[in-house]
Amino acid sequence: MSGDVWLFAYGSLIFRPDFAVEARLRAELIGWSRRFYQGSTDHRGVPGAPGRVVTLVPGGRCVGIAYRVGPRDRDRVFGYLDEREQGGYTRQEVEVRAGGALLAATTYVAHAGNPDWIGEADVDELARVIRRSAGPSGPNLAYALELAEALRALDAGDEHVEAVARALLTSPA
Ligand code: SIN
């Protein structure tokens, strides 16, 4: 539809979509994978003690949600999202497969090297940081477990998020 835009959500925007949308479709992004490699000092951690939140890294595939944002809501929704995702994320145009079609969508990616980037770590280290972190949006643990649950509901088959969720539900050594 003229003026409609699509937003591809793969992290908190899946389980906390507090903005106006007109439609919601399971969507698949090819060529990118979800990873807990981005530091969060404004939502799930604080400056000096960042939590870990997801971003996209090149390679693989990622299942999430495509939201259709109506023309009248567009400026307000993306203005809100630019602020919500300001901790290292920038808008990126991608193409996702949803509802049997290819859709042009905007997504928010925190690229390697941004000021809050933390990068790769093994699953136990990711779980250790996530378990102890919290910020203005709540505990990092809730972010990770709510994301894992939302992805299961989408039948996303995300092994990385599942491995982190399993480690979080196992008692710390
Ligand atoms: C997203 O959800 O699509 C972006 C990352 C996040 O806010 O967790």
Short mmCIF file of C-alpha atoms and ligand atoms in Angstrom, two decimals:
data_model
loop_
_atom_site.label_atom_id
_atom_site.label_comp_id
_atom_site.label_asym_id
_atom_site.label_seq_id
_atom_site.Cartn_x
_atom_site.Cartn_y
_atom_site.Cartn_z
CA MET A 1 0.00 0.00 0.00
CA SER A 2 1.31 3.44 -0.76
CA GLY A 3 2.82 5.00 2.32
CA ASP A 4 2.84 1.82 4.40
CA VAL A 5 6.16 0.78 5.77
CA TRP A 6 7.28 -2.46 7.39
CA LEU A 7 9.44 -2.80 10.49
CA PHE A 8 11.37 -6.04 11.03
CA ALA A 9 11.62 -6.86 14.75
CA TYR A 10 13.95 -9.51 16.13
CA GLY A 11 14.52 -8.57 19.81
CA SER A 12 12.56 -6.57 22.37
CA LEU A 13 10.42 -5.15 19.58
CA ILE A 14 8.91 -8.65 19.28
CA PHE A 15 7.78 -9.01 22.88
CA ARG A 16 7.34 -5.33 23.82
CA PRO A 17 5.79 -3.62 20.77
CA ASP A 18 4.43 -0.54 22.52
CA PHE A 19 3.72 1.39 19.32
CA ALA A 20 0.89 1.49 16.79
CA VAL A 21 0.90 -1.24 14.14
CA GLU A 22 -1.69 -2.29 11.57
CA ALA A 23 -0.55 -5.85 10.88
CA ARG A 24 1.90 -8.41 12.22
CA LEU A 25 3.44 -11.28 10.24
CA ARG A 26 6.01 -13.94 11.07
CA ALA A 27 9.01 -12.97 8.93
CA GLU A 28 12.36 -14.43 7.97
CA LEU A 29 15.49 -12.45 7.26
CA ILE A 30 18.13 -14.32 5.29
CA GLY A 31 21.81 -13.44 5.67
CA TRP A 32 21.72 -12.26 9.29
CA SER A 33 21.72 -14.00 12.70
CA ARG A 34 20.59 -12.80 16.13
CA ARG A 35 23.31 -12.63 18.79
CA PHE A 36 23.62 -11.28 22.37
CA TYR A 37 26.62 -9.18 21.35
CA GLN A 38 25.36 -5.65 22.03
CA GLY A 39 25.91 -3.96 25.39
CA SER A 40 22.97 -2.15 26.94
CA THR A 41 23.57 0.77 29.27
CA ASP A 42 20.15 2.38 28.79
CA HIS A 43 17.64 -0.51 28.99
CA ARG A 44 19.00 -3.73 30.54
CA GLY A 45 22.18 -2.43 32.14
CA VAL A 46 23.71 0.84 33.25
CA PRO A 47 26.87 2.76 32.32
CA GLY A 48 29.80 0.83 33.74
CA ALA A 49 27.75 -2.38 34.05
CA PRO A 50 26.22 -3.07 30.64
CA GLY A 51 23.73 -5.85 30.11
CA ARG A 52 23.66 -7.91 26.92
CA VAL A 53 20.94 -7.52 24.30
CA VAL A 54 20.56 -8.87 20.79
CA THR A 55 21.72 -7.45 17.53
CA LEU A 56 22.18 -8.91 14.04
CA VAL A 57 25.47 -10.20 12.71
CA PRO A 58 26.14 -11.20 9.09
CA GLY A 59 25.43 -14.79 8.02
CA GLY A 60 22.69 -17.33 8.61
CA ARG A 61 19.02 -16.53 9.05
CA CYS A 62 16.79 -14.89 11.62
CA VAL A 63 13.06 -15.30 12.24
CA GLY A 64 11.20 -12.36 13.73
CA ILE A 65 8.10 -10.28 13.11
CA ALA A 66 7.28 -7.82 10.34
CA TYR A 67 4.96 -5.07 11.56
CA ARG A 68 3.09 -2.87 9.10
CA VAL A 69 3.08 0.75 10.19
CA GLY A 70 0.39 2.93 8.65
CA PRO A 71 1.23 6.18 6.85
CA ARG A 72 -0.30 8.37 9.54
CA ASP A 73 1.69 6.68 12.34
CA ARG A 74 4.98 6.43 10.49
CA ASP A 75 6.78 9.55 11.73
CA ARG A 76 5.61 9.09 15.30
CA VAL A 77 6.52 5.38 15.43
CA PHE A 78 9.97 5.77 13.87
CA GLY A 79 10.68 8.86 15.98
CA TYR A 80 9.86 6.80 19.07
CA LEU A 81 11.96 3.85 17.86
CA ASP A 82 14.97 6.04 17.02
CA GLU A 83 14.95 7.12 20.65
CA ARG A 84 14.25 3.69 22.12
CA GLU A 85 17.00 2.07 20.03
CA GLN A 86 19.54 4.87 20.41
CA GLY A 87 22.03 2.72 22.35
CA GLY A 88 24.13 1.85 19.30
CA TYR A 89 21.42 0.83 16.82
CA THR A 90 20.92 2.42 13.43
CA ARG A 91 18.19 1.93 10.87
CA GLN A 92 18.94 -0.51 8.10
CA GLU A 93 16.85 -1.40 5.06
CA VAL A 94 16.42 -5.13 4.53
CA GLU A 95 14.21 -7.54 2.61
CA VAL A 96 12.26 -10.15 4.57
CA ARG A 97 10.11 -13.08 3.53
CA ALA A 98 6.67 -12.81 5.12
CA GLY A 99 3.20 -14.02 4.16
CA GLY A 100 4.57 -15.66 1.02
CA ALA A 101 6.05 -12.43 -0.33
CA LEU A 102 9.26 -10.43 -0.12
CA LEU A 103 8.82 -7.18 1.77
CA ALA A 104 11.11 -4.20 2.05
CA ALA A 105 11.48 -3.47 5.76
CA THR A 106 13.40 -1.24 8.14
CA THR A 107 15.22 -2.87 11.03
CA TYR A 108 17.49 -1.56 13.80
CA VAL A 109 20.99 -3.04 13.83
CA ALA A 110 23.84 -2.38 16.25
CA HIS A 111 26.92 -2.92 14.13
CA ALA A 112 30.24 -4.23 15.43
CA GLY A 113 32.38 -1.37 16.69
CA ASN A 114 29.61 0.93 17.92
CA PRO A 115 30.39 2.45 21.35
CA ASP A 116 28.22 -0.10 23.24
CA TRP A 117 29.35 -3.15 21.27
CA ILE A 118 30.69 -6.01 23.44
CA GLY A 119 30.88 -8.84 20.90
CA GLU A 120 31.33 -12.56 21.09
CA ALA A 121 31.55 -14.61 24.28
CA ASP A 122 30.73 -18.20 25.17
CA VAL A 123 27.25 -19.07 26.35
CA ASP A 124 28.22 -19.32 30.04
CA GLU A 125 29.75 -15.84 29.98
CA LEU A 126 26.67 -14.43 28.21
CA ALA A 127 24.46 -16.03 30.88
CA ARG A 128 26.66 -14.75 33.71
CA VAL A 129 26.37 -11.14 32.51
CA ILE A 130 22.66 -11.44 31.73
CA ARG A 131 21.89 -12.93 35.14
CA ARG A 132 23.51 -10.08 37.08
CA SER A 133 22.46 -7.10 34.89
CA ALA A 134 19.49 -4.75 35.13
CA GLY A 135 18.60 -1.29 33.86
CA PRO A 136 15.74 1.18 33.49
CA SER A 137 13.69 -1.30 31.38
CA GLY A 138 14.12 -4.11 33.91
CA PRO A 139 16.26 -7.19 34.51
CA ASN A 140 18.37 -8.48 31.64
CA LEU A 141 17.21 -11.99 32.63
CA ALA A 142 13.58 -11.10 31.85
CA TYR A 143 14.64 -9.70 28.44
CA ALA A 144 16.42 -12.94 27.52
CA LEU A 145 13.75 -15.32 28.79
CA GLU A 146 10.84 -13.34 27.29
CA LEU A 147 12.68 -13.24 23.97
CA ALA A 148 13.30 -17.01 24.07
CA GLU A 149 9.64 -17.65 24.82
CA ALA A 150 8.43 -15.31 22.06
CA LEU A 151 10.77 -17.01 19.57
CA ARG A 152 9.48 -20.45 20.56
CA ALA A 153 5.94 -19.20 19.89
CA LEU A 154 7.12 -18.13 16.41
CA ASP A 155 8.82 -21.50 15.87
CA ALA A 156 11.96 -19.49 15.11
CA GLY A 157 14.45 -22.31 15.80
CA ASP A 158 17.07 -19.91 17.20
CA GLU A 159 19.82 -22.11 18.63
CA HIS A 160 21.86 -19.22 20.05
CA VAL A 161 18.97 -17.75 22.05
CA GLU A 162 17.89 -21.24 23.16
CA ALA A 163 21.41 -22.05 24.38
CA VAL A 164 21.54 -18.82 26.39
CA ALA A 165 18.06 -19.46 27.85
CA ARG A 166 19.08 -23.00 28.85
CA ALA A 167 22.23 -21.68 30.55
CA LEU A 168 20.16 -19.06 32.38
CA LEU A 169 17.78 -21.68 33.72
CA THR A 170 20.65 -23.86 34.96
CA SER A 171 22.00 -22.90 38.38
CA PRO A 172 25.19 -20.86 38.19
CA ALA A 173 28.32 -22.89 38.97
C1 SIN B 1 14.62 -5.34 17.78
O1 SIN B 1 13.93 -5.78 18.70
O2 SIN B 1 14.25 -5.55 16.58
C2 SIN B 1 15.86 -4.55 18.02
C3 SIN B 1 16.68 -4.96 19.19
C4 SIN B 1 16.02 -4.82 20.54
O3 SIN B 1 15.41 -3.77 20.83
O4 SIN B 1 16.09 -5.76 21.36
#
